[in-house]
């Protein structure tokens, strides 16, 4: 009964537009008060905020956010699309494929898909439209390619899942790599299909001489260095994810300085922006742990797990339902809110069904990618629409084929867990 | 916010220097873990609480609210302030008690370096206290705007504009 009242309060506050962290903290406190009185509330409020913050692994979040902003500031990724299009531009729909490749490359050094979508929208979108690509298709491929950043190492989203689920963050980050390749291939195949359907959507472009191709490849080398600095060190076990993230941010800072983009004003702006982002994320985690304490104290999680465990259905039906639920939630809620609200309940359930939590994390993030491009609040579509100065509805229509393709990709990942789990099982250390 | 920017930069440099010392000189810093976890990260978080609220960095679900008129949106802001006030006042007050206890009993962290715990604990009441003040100001501004009908505290821009995001 208390649980229902508390959940009702939570959803009422969320619907009223209260910040997610505030809503979770307040409703959690109300629940704790009902369950154990003021001493319990006071005990939780006195210890939770400071102990949540004093976790060393949490540093990964500010460092990845900082790295993303610094990469954006350095402009180092602007050449990525030019290089990719020189290599694959001749294939039907080549510029669209180059966008997907550039999205993957950018995602490997930048942990936020919004930053990635913004970069792609300002570099590859104008190039495609200049070449006579159908604007709807061009915008769609930009919006979806930006989401690859969530799946590749340096992904802030994966780190948040790792912190909430208490799994090995290094392994989690590495396990996103092969699924990200699969998703990149999915995007490219979708483009191929669209162009096959109607070749006028993507006029072919002129070929680029080989010498120039290699020259362009050389210009993207700083990104390879950054990528190996972070992912390489994690994979080989040389550095912890925390250390690797600081390395990445430092490397991005050096790159930005070398390219002459750093002034005291831009540096300060970047640092404060990353600090605000960190504060937002950490406060939500604090709110979630207050709320989570209430859930644990009242045995709600165990009850749900027990109830589902007693159901006479296949575990594949349950996981399919959960994933469908995530796609629906993702269309109208922020991904971080979804993560903190659901992971504490869904994860014990997943474990009790015998699924691997790391595998689930990666799949959850792929559903989050889908959420970034589904109306009404698919954030990436808004960003692309703003940069391209086109109506959002057009971008949403352009992402529709990719939505279908992504659902297929999710099904493949669910059916073959090895795709996710093979690489982390071969990690160093 | 200069302090926060400096903290951010310091965390990065300390961790990088620590790894560098470990592999190159083979003499890692003994203090990185405690220094960063106890002071730098706590400072970064608590001291930016209030500013993050100012720039509307704390994410909310605005799918319903964005369809409301100005008056409805003001009510939504008021609800947000009222939800935040009791929680953060309590955290600030309890945090202050804890910091005061640590200070009086001269509590230190066991280890090679005796870090005083009050210096970390005191960040809680400072950060949350500042947020409470801003919430009160914000609340008063919106209530006054509703009563007088004038735009005393401006309403935020709509969805998809210059938001902070981690995605």
mmCIF file of N, CA and C in Angstrom, chain A residues 13-20 22 25-26 42 45-47 49-50 53-56 58-59 62-63 65-66 111-114 150 156-157 160 238 243 246-247 249-250 253 268 271-277 279-284 332-336 372 376-377 379 386, chain B residues 1-2 4-5 8-9 11-13 15-16 18-19 22-23 32-33 36-38 41-42 44-46 48-49 51-53 55 57-61 63-65 76 79-80 83-84 86-88 90-91 94 97-98 120-121 124 131 135 159-167:
data_model
loop_
_atom_site.group_PDB
_atom_site.id
_atom_site.type_symbol
_atom_site.label_atom_id
_atom_site.label_comp_id
_atom_site.label_asym_id
_atom_site.label_seq_id
_atom_site.Cartn_x
_atom_site.Cartn_y
_atom_site.Cartn_z
ATOM 1 N N UNK A 13 4.812 13.724 -9.532
ATOM 2 C CA UNK A 13 5.865 14.750 -9.558
ATOM 3 C C UNK A 13 6.565 14.767 -10.912
ATOM 4 N N UNK A 14 6.870 13.573 -11.441
ATOM 5 C CA UNK A 14 7.544 13.503 -12.735
ATOM 6 C C UNK A 14 6.678 14.138 -13.819
ATOM 7 N N UNK A 15 5.374 13.822 -13.784
ATOM 8 C CA UNK A 15 4.476 14.362 -14.802
ATOM 9 C C UNK A 15 4.373 15.877 -14.685
ATOM 10 N N UNK A 16 4.519 16.394 -13.448
ATOM 11 C CA UNK A 16 4.414 17.838 -13.251
ATOM 12 C C UNK A 16 5.690 18.554 -13.684
ATOM 13 N N UNK A 17 6.685 17.798 -14.158
ATOM 14 C CA UNK A 17 7.897 18.441 -14.656
ATOM 15 C C UNK A 17 8.927 18.715 -13.583
ATOM 16 N N UNK A 18 8.783 18.077 -12.412
ATOM 17 C CA UNK A 18 9.800 18.219 -11.372
ATOM 18 C C UNK A 18 11.076 17.506 -11.828
ATOM 19 N N UNK A 19 12.253 18.100 -11.555
ATOM 20 C CA UNK A 19 13.480 17.383 -11.907
ATOM 21 C C UNK A 19 13.461 15.958 -11.342
ATOM 22 N N UNK A 20 13.942 15.024 -12.154
ATOM 23 C CA UNK A 20 13.864 13.608 -11.803
ATOM 24 C C UNK A 20 14.494 13.334 -10.438
ATOM 25 N N UNK A 22 14.902 15.359 -7.866
ATOM 26 C CA UNK A 22 14.075 15.887 -6.775
ATOM 27 C C UNK A 22 12.913 14.946 -6.507
ATOM 28 N N UNK A 25 14.074 11.701 -4.816
ATOM 29 C CA UNK A 25 14.510 11.915 -3.432
ATOM 30 C C UNK A 25 13.305 12.146 -2.535
ATOM 31 N N UNK A 26 12.383 13.017 -2.963
ATOM 32 C CA UNK A 26 11.246 13.333 -2.108
ATOM 33 C C UNK A 26 10.350 12.115 -1.896
ATOM 34 N N UNK A 42 16.469 10.292 8.413
ATOM 35 C CA UNK A 42 17.641 11.087 8.776
ATOM 36 C C UNK A 42 18.918 10.302 8.513
ATOM 37 N N UNK A 45 19.491 10.209 4.722
ATOM 38 C CA UNK A 45 19.849 11.514 4.160
ATOM 39 C C UNK A 45 21.228 11.974 4.617
ATOM 40 N N UNK A 46 21.623 11.541 5.812
ATOM 41 C CA UNK A 46 22.919 11.996 6.308
ATOM 42 C C UNK A 46 24.074 11.278 5.596
ATOM 43 N N UNK A 47 23.877 10.004 5.270
ATOM 44 C CA UNK A 47 25.005 9.259 4.702
ATOM 45 C C UNK A 47 24.982 9.199 3.169
ATOM 46 N N UNK A 49 24.156 11.112 0.401
ATOM 47 C CA UNK A 49 24.760 12.034 -0.570
ATOM 48 C C UNK A 49 26.285 11.959 -0.585
ATOM 49 N N UNK A 50 26.903 12.022 0.577
ATOM 50 C CA UNK A 50 28.361 12.046 0.606
ATOM 51 C C UNK A 50 28.962 10.713 0.178
ATOM 52 N N UNK A 53 28.925 10.238 -3.590
ATOM 53 C CA UNK A 53 29.912 11.057 -4.293
ATOM 54 C C UNK A 53 31.326 10.533 -4.083
ATOM 55 N N UNK A 54 31.579 9.938 -2.911
ATOM 56 C CA UNK A 54 32.946 9.511 -2.609
ATOM 57 C C UNK A 54 33.296 8.178 -3.253
ATOM 58 N N UNK A 55 32.745 7.910 -4.420
ATOM 59 C CA UNK A 55 33.108 6.674 -5.097
ATOM 60 C C UNK A 55 34.111 7.004 -6.197
ATOM 61 N N UNK A 56 35.237 6.339 -6.148
ATOM 62 C CA UNK A 56 36.337 6.675 -7.043
ATOM 63 C C UNK A 56 35.955 6.452 -8.498
ATOM 64 N N UNK A 58 33.256 6.966 -9.938
ATOM 65 C CA UNK A 58 32.380 8.023 -10.426
ATOM 66 C C UNK A 58 33.140 9.048 -11.260
ATOM 67 N N UNK A 59 34.450 9.154 -11.039
ATOM 68 C CA UNK A 59 35.258 10.132 -11.781
ATOM 69 C C UNK A 59 35.137 9.912 -13.285
ATOM 70 N N UNK A 62 32.569 12.610 -14.987
ATOM 71 C CA UNK A 62 33.055 13.946 -15.391
ATOM 72 C C UNK A 62 34.145 13.881 -16.455
ATOM 73 N N UNK A 63 35.008 12.866 -16.395
ATOM 74 C CA UNK A 63 36.118 12.812 -17.349
ATOM 75 C C UNK A 63 35.620 12.519 -18.767
ATOM 76 N N UNK A 65 32.578 13.171 -19.891
ATOM 77 C CA UNK A 65 31.836 14.361 -20.330
ATOM 78 C C UNK A 65 32.809 15.438 -20.796
ATOM 79 N N UNK A 66 33.886 15.612 -20.019
ATOM 80 C CA UNK A 66 34.892 16.620 -20.362
ATOM 81 C C UNK A 66 35.551 16.272 -21.688
ATOM 82 N N UNK A 111 31.760 10.511 -25.824
ATOM 83 C CA UNK A 111 30.810 9.651 -25.134
ATOM 84 C C UNK A 111 29.360 10.082 -25.158
ATOM 85 N N UNK A 112 29.022 11.192 -25.806
ATOM 86 C CA UNK A 112 27.635 11.618 -25.779
ATOM 87 C C UNK A 112 27.097 11.709 -27.198
ATOM 88 N N UNK A 113 25.937 11.108 -27.424
ATOM 89 C CA UNK A 113 25.435 11.051 -28.790
ATOM 90 C C UNK A 113 24.936 12.408 -29.251
ATOM 91 N N UNK A 114 24.587 13.280 -28.310
ATOM 92 C CA UNK A 114 24.148 14.611 -28.727
ATOM 93 C C UNK A 114 25.315 15.387 -29.331
ATOM 94 N N UNK A 150 26.843 6.157 -27.832
ATOM 95 C CA UNK A 150 26.410 5.585 -26.557
ATOM 96 C C UNK A 150 26.919 4.175 -26.349
ATOM 97 N N UNK A 156 29.172 7.644 -21.759
ATOM 98 C CA UNK A 156 28.730 8.006 -20.414
ATOM 99 C C UNK A 156 27.551 7.132 -20.006
ATOM 100 N N UNK A 157 26.702 6.798 -20.987
ATOM 101 C CA UNK A 157 25.522 5.998 -20.678
ATOM 102 C C UNK A 157 25.904 4.621 -20.128
ATOM 103 N N UNK A 160 27.068 4.897 -16.541
ATOM 104 C CA UNK A 160 25.965 5.055 -15.586
ATOM 105 C C UNK A 160 25.307 3.705 -15.324
ATOM 106 N N UNK A 238 45.925 -2.131 -18.765
ATOM 107 C CA UNK A 238 46.991 -1.243 -18.304
ATOM 108 C C UNK A 238 46.449 -0.221 -17.315
ATOM 109 N N UNK A 243 41.104 5.710 -14.736
ATOM 110 C CA UNK A 243 42.359 6.315 -15.191
ATOM 111 C C UNK A 243 42.318 6.579 -16.684
ATOM 112 N N UNK A 246 40.465 9.759 -17.495
ATOM 113 C CA UNK A 246 41.257 10.968 -17.251
ATOM 114 C C UNK A 246 42.289 11.148 -18.360
ATOM 115 N N UNK A 247 42.873 10.036 -18.799
ATOM 116 C CA UNK A 247 43.812 10.074 -19.925
ATOM 117 C C UNK A 247 43.145 10.636 -21.169
ATOM 118 N N UNK A 249 40.484 12.536 -21.419
ATOM 119 C CA UNK A 249 40.199 13.964 -21.288
ATOM 120 C C UNK A 249 41.478 14.766 -21.479
ATOM 121 N N UNK A 250 42.561 14.276 -20.913
ATOM 122 C CA UNK A 250 43.844 14.973 -21.014
ATOM 123 C C UNK A 250 44.309 14.998 -22.473
ATOM 124 N N UNK A 253 42.382 17.438 -24.365
ATOM 125 C CA UNK A 253 42.810 18.811 -24.034
ATOM 126 C C UNK A 253 44.069 19.169 -24.811
ATOM 127 N N UNK A 268 37.177 27.472 -19.717
ATOM 128 C CA UNK A 268 36.330 27.614 -18.544
ATOM 129 C C UNK A 268 34.908 27.166 -18.876
ATOM 130 N N UNK A 271 34.820 23.368 -19.015
ATOM 131 C CA UNK A 271 34.927 22.747 -17.697
ATOM 132 C C UNK A 271 33.624 22.893 -16.920
ATOM 133 N N UNK A 272 33.034 24.095 -16.959
ATOM 134 C CA UNK A 272 31.802 24.320 -16.204
ATOM 135 C C UNK A 272 30.673 23.477 -16.781
ATOM 136 N N UNK A 273 30.639 23.374 -18.113
ATOM 137 C CA UNK A 273 29.602 22.567 -18.754
ATOM 138 C C UNK A 273 29.696 21.103 -18.314
ATOM 139 N N UNK A 274 30.921 20.594 -18.310
ATOM 140 C CA UNK A 274 31.110 19.210 -17.877
ATOM 141 C C UNK A 274 30.743 19.061 -16.403
ATOM 142 N N UNK A 275 31.051 20.090 -15.594
ATOM 143 C CA UNK A 275 30.718 20.035 -14.169
ATOM 144 C C UNK A 275 29.209 20.017 -13.982
ATOM 145 N N UNK A 276 28.491 20.844 -14.737
ATOM 146 C CA UNK A 276 27.030 20.853 -14.620
ATOM 147 C C UNK A 276 26.441 19.515 -15.032
ATOM 148 N N UNK A 277 26.982 18.935 -16.101
ATOM 149 C CA UNK A 277 26.506 17.632 -16.536
ATOM 150 C C UNK A 277 26.738 16.575 -15.472
ATOM 151 N N UNK A 279 27.060 17.064 -12.265
ATOM 152 C CA UNK A 279 26.209 17.347 -11.114
ATOM 153 C C UNK A 279 24.809 16.794 -11.355
ATOM 154 N N UNK A 280 24.300 17.004 -12.576
ATOM 155 C CA UNK A 280 22.975 16.502 -12.909
ATOM 156 C C UNK A 280 22.920 14.980 -12.761
ATOM 157 N N UNK A 281 23.917 14.308 -13.336
ATOM 158 C CA UNK A 281 23.914 12.845 -13.305
ATOM 159 C C UNK A 281 24.063 12.320 -11.878
ATOM 160 N N UNK A 282 25.014 12.904 -11.133
ATOM 161 C CA UNK A 282 25.266 12.404 -9.778
ATOM 162 C C UNK A 282 24.054 12.652 -8.889
ATOM 163 N N UNK A 283 23.402 13.819 -9.046
ATOM 164 C CA UNK A 283 22.234 14.088 -8.208
ATOM 165 C C UNK A 283 21.133 13.069 -8.489
ATOM 166 N N UNK A 284 21.001 12.681 -9.755
ATOM 167 C CA UNK A 284 19.991 11.662 -10.069
ATOM 168 C C UNK A 284 20.361 10.333 -9.424
ATOM 169 N N UNK A 332 9.404 8.752 -24.627
ATOM 170 C CA UNK A 332 8.956 9.982 -23.960
ATOM 171 C C UNK A 332 9.715 10.325 -22.677
ATOM 172 N N UNK A 333 10.740 9.540 -22.336
ATOM 173 C CA UNK A 333 11.504 9.889 -21.133
ATOM 174 C C UNK A 333 12.982 9.978 -21.459
ATOM 175 N N UNK A 334 13.702 10.789 -20.671
ATOM 176 C CA UNK A 334 15.143 10.861 -20.835
ATOM 177 C C UNK A 334 15.768 9.527 -20.460
ATOM 178 N N UNK A 335 16.840 9.174 -21.163
ATOM 179 C CA UNK A 335 17.442 7.868 -20.938
ATOM 180 C C UNK A 335 17.972 7.706 -19.517
ATOM 181 N N UNK A 336 18.526 8.777 -18.946
ATOM 182 C CA UNK A 336 19.071 8.631 -17.592
ATOM 183 C C UNK A 336 17.957 8.354 -16.598
ATOM 184 N N UNK A 372 16.526 7.651 -28.729
ATOM 185 C CA UNK A 372 17.043 8.961 -29.129
ATOM 186 C C UNK A 372 16.469 9.423 -30.458
ATOM 187 N N UNK A 376 7.936 11.442 -29.352
ATOM 188 C CA UNK A 376 8.026 12.895 -29.561
ATOM 189 C C UNK A 376 9.307 13.552 -29.045
ATOM 190 N N UNK A 377 10.141 12.841 -28.261
ATOM 191 C CA UNK A 377 11.257 13.604 -27.691
ATOM 192 C C UNK A 377 12.619 13.101 -28.141
ATOM 193 N N UNK A 379 15.880 13.157 -28.906
ATOM 194 C CA UNK A 379 16.725 14.350 -28.786
ATOM 195 C C UNK A 379 17.600 14.556 -30.021
ATOM 196 N N UNK A 386 17.740 21.253 -35.829
ATOM 197 C CA UNK A 386 18.191 22.611 -35.550
ATOM 198 C C UNK A 386 19.378 22.980 -36.434
ATOM 199 N N UNK B 1 31.914 29.715 -10.006
ATOM 200 C CA UNK B 1 32.106 28.540 -10.840
ATOM 201 C C UNK B 1 33.566 28.362 -11.246
ATOM 202 N N UNK B 2 34.388 29.374 -10.966
ATOM 203 C CA UNK B 2 35.814 29.232 -11.251
ATOM 204 C C UNK B 2 36.383 28.096 -10.406
ATOM 205 N N UNK B 4 34.817 25.455 -9.358
ATOM 206 C CA UNK B 4 34.395 24.174 -9.906
ATOM 207 C C UNK B 4 35.242 23.804 -11.122
ATOM 208 N N UNK B 5 35.484 24.806 -11.999
ATOM 209 C CA UNK B 5 36.304 24.555 -13.180
ATOM 210 C C UNK B 5 37.702 24.106 -12.755
ATOM 211 N N UNK B 8 37.663 20.505 -11.575
ATOM 212 C CA UNK B 8 37.564 19.595 -12.709
ATOM 213 C C UNK B 8 38.942 19.346 -13.294
ATOM 214 N N UNK B 9 39.663 20.447 -13.540
ATOM 215 C CA UNK B 9 40.989 20.360 -14.138
ATOM 216 C C UNK B 9 41.940 19.607 -13.205
ATOM 217 N N UNK B 11 41.232 17.299 -10.916
ATOM 218 C CA UNK B 11 40.966 15.856 -10.901
ATOM 219 C C UNK B 11 41.670 15.190 -12.068
ATOM 220 N N UNK B 12 41.501 15.788 -13.257
ATOM 221 C CA UNK B 12 42.101 15.204 -14.453
ATOM 222 C C UNK B 12 43.612 15.117 -14.297
ATOM 223 N N UNK B 13 44.224 16.214 -13.893
ATOM 224 C CA UNK B 13 45.685 16.244 -13.818
ATOM 225 C C UNK B 13 46.207 15.291 -12.749
ATOM 226 N N UNK B 15 44.862 12.503 -11.588
ATOM 227 C CA UNK B 15 44.756 11.096 -11.990
ATOM 228 C C UNK B 15 45.785 10.764 -13.067
ATOM 229 N N UNK B 16 45.942 11.668 -14.051
ATOM 230 C CA UNK B 16 46.929 11.418 -15.101
ATOM 231 C C UNK B 16 48.331 11.348 -14.508
ATOM 232 N N UNK B 18 49.151 10.555 -11.551
ATOM 233 C CA UNK B 18 49.270 9.349 -10.737
ATOM 234 C C UNK B 18 49.666 8.149 -11.606
ATOM 235 N N UNK B 19 48.961 7.988 -12.737
ATOM 236 C CA UNK B 19 49.277 6.871 -13.630
ATOM 237 C C UNK B 19 50.692 7.027 -14.179
ATOM 238 N N UNK B 22 53.189 6.025 -11.712
ATOM 239 C CA UNK B 22 53.198 4.598 -11.431
ATOM 240 C C UNK B 22 53.990 3.837 -12.493
ATOM 241 N N UNK B 23 53.766 4.202 -13.765
ATOM 242 C CA UNK B 23 54.398 3.432 -14.831
ATOM 243 C C UNK B 23 55.780 3.923 -15.177
ATOM 244 N N UNK B 32 46.149 9.938 -4.138
ATOM 245 C CA UNK B 32 45.175 10.230 -5.191
ATOM 246 C C UNK B 32 43.763 9.791 -4.808
ATOM 247 N N UNK B 33 43.661 8.545 -4.399
ATOM 248 C CA UNK B 33 42.361 7.946 -4.146
ATOM 249 C C UNK B 33 41.544 8.772 -3.148
ATOM 250 N N UNK B 36 40.964 12.657 -4.294
ATOM 251 C CA UNK B 36 39.953 12.844 -5.334
ATOM 252 C C UNK B 36 38.574 12.458 -4.817
ATOM 253 N N UNK B 37 38.483 11.265 -4.208
ATOM 254 C CA UNK B 37 37.186 10.785 -3.767
ATOM 255 C C UNK B 37 36.584 11.631 -2.659
ATOM 256 N N UNK B 38 37.427 12.032 -1.730
ATOM 257 C CA UNK B 38 36.924 12.691 -0.525
ATOM 258 C C UNK B 38 36.668 14.175 -0.754
ATOM 259 N N UNK B 41 36.029 15.423 -5.845
ATOM 260 C CA UNK B 41 34.774 15.042 -6.476
ATOM 261 C C UNK B 41 33.580 15.571 -5.679
ATOM 262 N N UNK B 42 33.693 15.491 -4.340
ATOM 263 C CA UNK B 42 32.626 16.009 -3.490
ATOM 264 C C UNK B 42 32.466 17.511 -3.715
ATOM 265 N N UNK B 44 33.320 19.202 -6.403
ATOM 266 C CA UNK B 44 32.779 19.388 -7.762
ATOM 267 C C UNK B 44 31.267 19.240 -7.751
ATOM 268 N N UNK B 45 30.784 18.202 -7.082
ATOM 269 C CA UNK B 45 29.347 17.934 -7.089
ATOM 270 C C UNK B 45 28.575 18.951 -6.256
ATOM 271 N N UNK B 46 28.932 19.093 -4.973
ATOM 272 C CA UNK B 46 28.111 19.921 -4.094
ATOM 273 C C UNK B 46 28.176 21.400 -4.471
ATOM 274 N N UNK B 48 28.531 22.618 -7.417
ATOM 275 C CA UNK B 48 27.851 22.986 -8.666
ATOM 276 C C UNK B 48 26.347 22.704 -8.615
ATOM 277 N N UNK B 49 25.845 22.196 -7.475
ATOM 278 C CA UNK B 49 24.409 21.902 -7.355
ATOM 279 C C UNK B 49 23.539 23.099 -7.726
ATOM 280 N N UNK B 51 24.327 26.019 -9.200
ATOM 281 C CA UNK B 51 24.518 26.568 -10.549
ATOM 282 C C UNK B 51 23.844 25.686 -11.592
ATOM 283 N N UNK B 52 23.882 24.376 -11.362
ATOM 284 C CA UNK B 52 23.240 23.474 -12.321
ATOM 285 C C UNK B 52 21.733 23.703 -12.332
ATOM 286 N N UNK B 53 21.166 24.005 -11.162
ATOM 287 C CA UNK B 53 19.737 24.324 -11.132
ATOM 288 C C UNK B 53 19.485 25.631 -11.888
ATOM 289 N N UNK B 55 21.104 26.886 -14.451
ATOM 290 C CA UNK B 55 21.108 26.701 -15.908
ATOM 291 C C UNK B 55 20.110 25.629 -16.343
ATOM 292 N N UNK B 57 19.931 22.515 -15.492
ATOM 293 C CA UNK B 57 20.645 21.308 -15.876
ATOM 294 C C UNK B 57 20.034 20.040 -15.331
ATOM 295 N N UNK B 58 19.227 20.165 -14.258
ATOM 296 C CA UNK B 58 18.656 18.941 -13.676
ATOM 297 C C UNK B 58 17.491 18.470 -14.542
ATOM 298 N N UNK B 59 17.682 17.312 -15.204
ATOM 299 C CA UNK B 59 16.694 16.909 -16.208
ATOM 300 C C UNK B 59 15.338 16.610 -15.595
ATOM 301 N N UNK B 60 14.303 16.918 -16.351
ATOM 302 C CA UNK B 60 12.948 16.583 -15.939
ATOM 303 C C UNK B 60 12.213 16.025 -17.155
ATOM 304 N N UNK B 61 11.050 15.466 -16.889
ATOM 305 C CA UNK B 61 10.242 14.923 -17.978
ATOM 306 C C UNK B 61 9.275 16.028 -18.374
ATOM 307 N N UNK B 63 7.421 16.396 -21.124
ATOM 308 C CA UNK B 63 6.534 16.116 -22.253
ATOM 309 C C UNK B 63 5.136 16.687 -22.035
ATOM 310 N N UNK B 64 4.642 16.675 -20.784
ATOM 311 C CA UNK B 64 3.323 17.240 -20.524
ATOM 312 C C UNK B 64 3.412 18.746 -20.334
ATOM 313 N N UNK B 65 4.450 19.144 -19.577
ATOM 314 C CA UNK B 65 4.548 20.545 -19.175
ATOM 315 C C UNK B 65 4.688 21.474 -20.374
ATOM 316 N N UNK B 76 4.282 24.425 -12.388
ATOM 317 C CA UNK B 76 5.212 23.297 -12.432
ATOM 318 C C UNK B 76 6.530 23.670 -11.754
ATOM 319 N N UNK B 79 5.967 23.639 -8.000
ATOM 320 C CA UNK B 79 5.956 22.263 -7.476
ATOM 321 C C UNK B 79 7.381 21.742 -7.348
ATOM 322 N N UNK B 80 8.208 22.001 -8.377
ATOM 323 C CA UNK B 80 9.590 21.530 -8.339
ATOM 324 C C UNK B 80 10.322 22.107 -7.131
ATOM 325 N N UNK B 83 9.120 20.532 -3.957
ATOM 326 C CA UNK B 83 9.601 19.156 -3.804
ATOM 327 C C UNK B 83 11.055 19.153 -3.354
ATOM 328 N N UNK B 84 11.825 20.079 -3.884
ATOM 329 C CA UNK B 84 13.243 20.093 -3.564
ATOM 330 C C UNK B 84 13.535 20.658 -2.181
ATOM 331 N N UNK B 86 12.154 20.650 1.060
ATOM 332 C CA UNK B 86 12.294 19.859 2.290
ATOM 333 C C UNK B 86 13.477 18.902 2.231
ATOM 334 N N UNK B 87 13.679 18.261 1.077
ATOM 335 C CA UNK B 87 14.754 17.273 0.981
ATOM 336 C C UNK B 87 16.110 17.926 1.178
ATOM 337 N N UNK B 88 16.356 19.011 0.426
ATOM 338 C CA UNK B 88 17.693 19.593 0.494
ATOM 339 C C UNK B 88 17.917 20.370 1.782
ATOM 340 N N UNK B 90 16.764 19.326 4.650
ATOM 341 C CA UNK B 90 17.096 18.248 5.583
ATOM 342 C C UNK B 90 18.528 17.773 5.368
ATOM 343 N N UNK B 91 18.910 17.580 4.086
ATOM 344 C CA UNK B 91 20.272 17.106 3.816
ATOM 345 C C UNK B 91 21.285 18.144 4.312
ATOM 346 N N UNK B 94 21.320 18.034 8.260
ATOM 347 C CA UNK B 94 21.946 16.807 8.764
ATOM 348 C C UNK B 94 23.432 16.788 8.406
ATOM 349 N N UNK B 97 25.232 18.956 10.880
ATOM 350 C CA UNK B 97 25.441 18.266 12.170
ATOM 351 C C UNK B 97 26.631 17.317 12.084
ATOM 352 N N UNK B 98 26.685 16.590 10.962
ATOM 353 C CA UNK B 98 27.762 15.611 10.806
ATOM 354 C C UNK B 98 29.116 16.310 10.701
ATOM 355 N N UNK B 120 35.586 17.496 4.184
ATOM 356 C CA UNK B 120 34.763 16.898 3.141
ATOM 357 C C UNK B 120 33.294 17.018 3.517
ATOM 358 N N UNK B 121 32.980 16.734 4.780
ATOM 359 C CA UNK B 121 31.586 16.734 5.223
ATOM 360 C C UNK B 121 30.954 18.119 5.138
ATOM 361 N N UNK B 124 28.755 19.316 2.129
ATOM 362 C CA UNK B 124 27.341 18.961 1.999
ATOM 363 C C UNK B 124 26.444 20.129 2.390
ATOM 364 N N UNK B 131 21.801 25.611 -2.657
ATOM 365 C CA UNK B 131 20.685 25.186 -3.503
ATOM 366 C C UNK B 131 19.363 25.579 -2.863
ATOM 367 N N UNK B 135 16.483 27.814 -4.452
ATOM 368 C CA UNK B 135 15.111 27.312 -4.601
ATOM 369 C C UNK B 135 14.128 28.312 -3.992
ATOM 370 N N UNK B 159 11.649 22.540 -25.064
ATOM 371 C CA UNK B 159 12.451 21.327 -25.164
ATOM 372 C C UNK B 159 13.399 21.382 -26.359
ATOM 373 N N UNK B 160 14.518 20.680 -26.225
ATOM 374 C CA UNK B 160 15.430 20.559 -27.353
ATOM 375 C C UNK B 160 16.361 21.738 -27.509
ATOM 376 N N UNK B 161 16.236 22.739 -26.650
ATOM 377 C CA UNK B 161 17.129 23.883 -26.719
ATOM 378 C C UNK B 161 18.279 23.689 -25.745
ATOM 379 N N UNK B 162 19.464 23.898 -26.182
ATOM 380 C CA UNK B 162 20.654 24.009 -25.328
ATOM 381 C C UNK B 162 20.551 23.254 -24.009
ATOM 382 N N UNK B 163 20.224 21.978 -24.086
ATOM 383 C CA UNK B 163 20.123 21.225 -22.844
ATOM 384 C C UNK B 163 21.421 20.529 -22.542
ATOM 385 N N UNK B 164 21.582 20.211 -21.267
ATOM 386 C CA UNK B 164 22.705 19.354 -20.915
ATOM 387 C C UNK B 164 22.259 17.934 -21.187
ATOM 388 N N UNK B 165 23.158 17.111 -21.612
ATOM 389 C CA UNK B 165 22.755 15.740 -21.823
ATOM 390 C C UNK B 165 23.944 14.839 -21.635
ATOM 391 N N UNK B 166 23.679 13.620 -21.353
ATOM 392 C CA UNK B 166 24.779 12.672 -21.253
ATOM 393 C C UNK B 166 24.677 11.674 -22.387
ATOM 394 N N UNK B 167 23.504 11.656 -23.019
ATOM 395 C CA UNK B 167 23.253 10.622 -24.020
ATOM 396 C C UNK B 167 24.189 10.812 -25.197
#
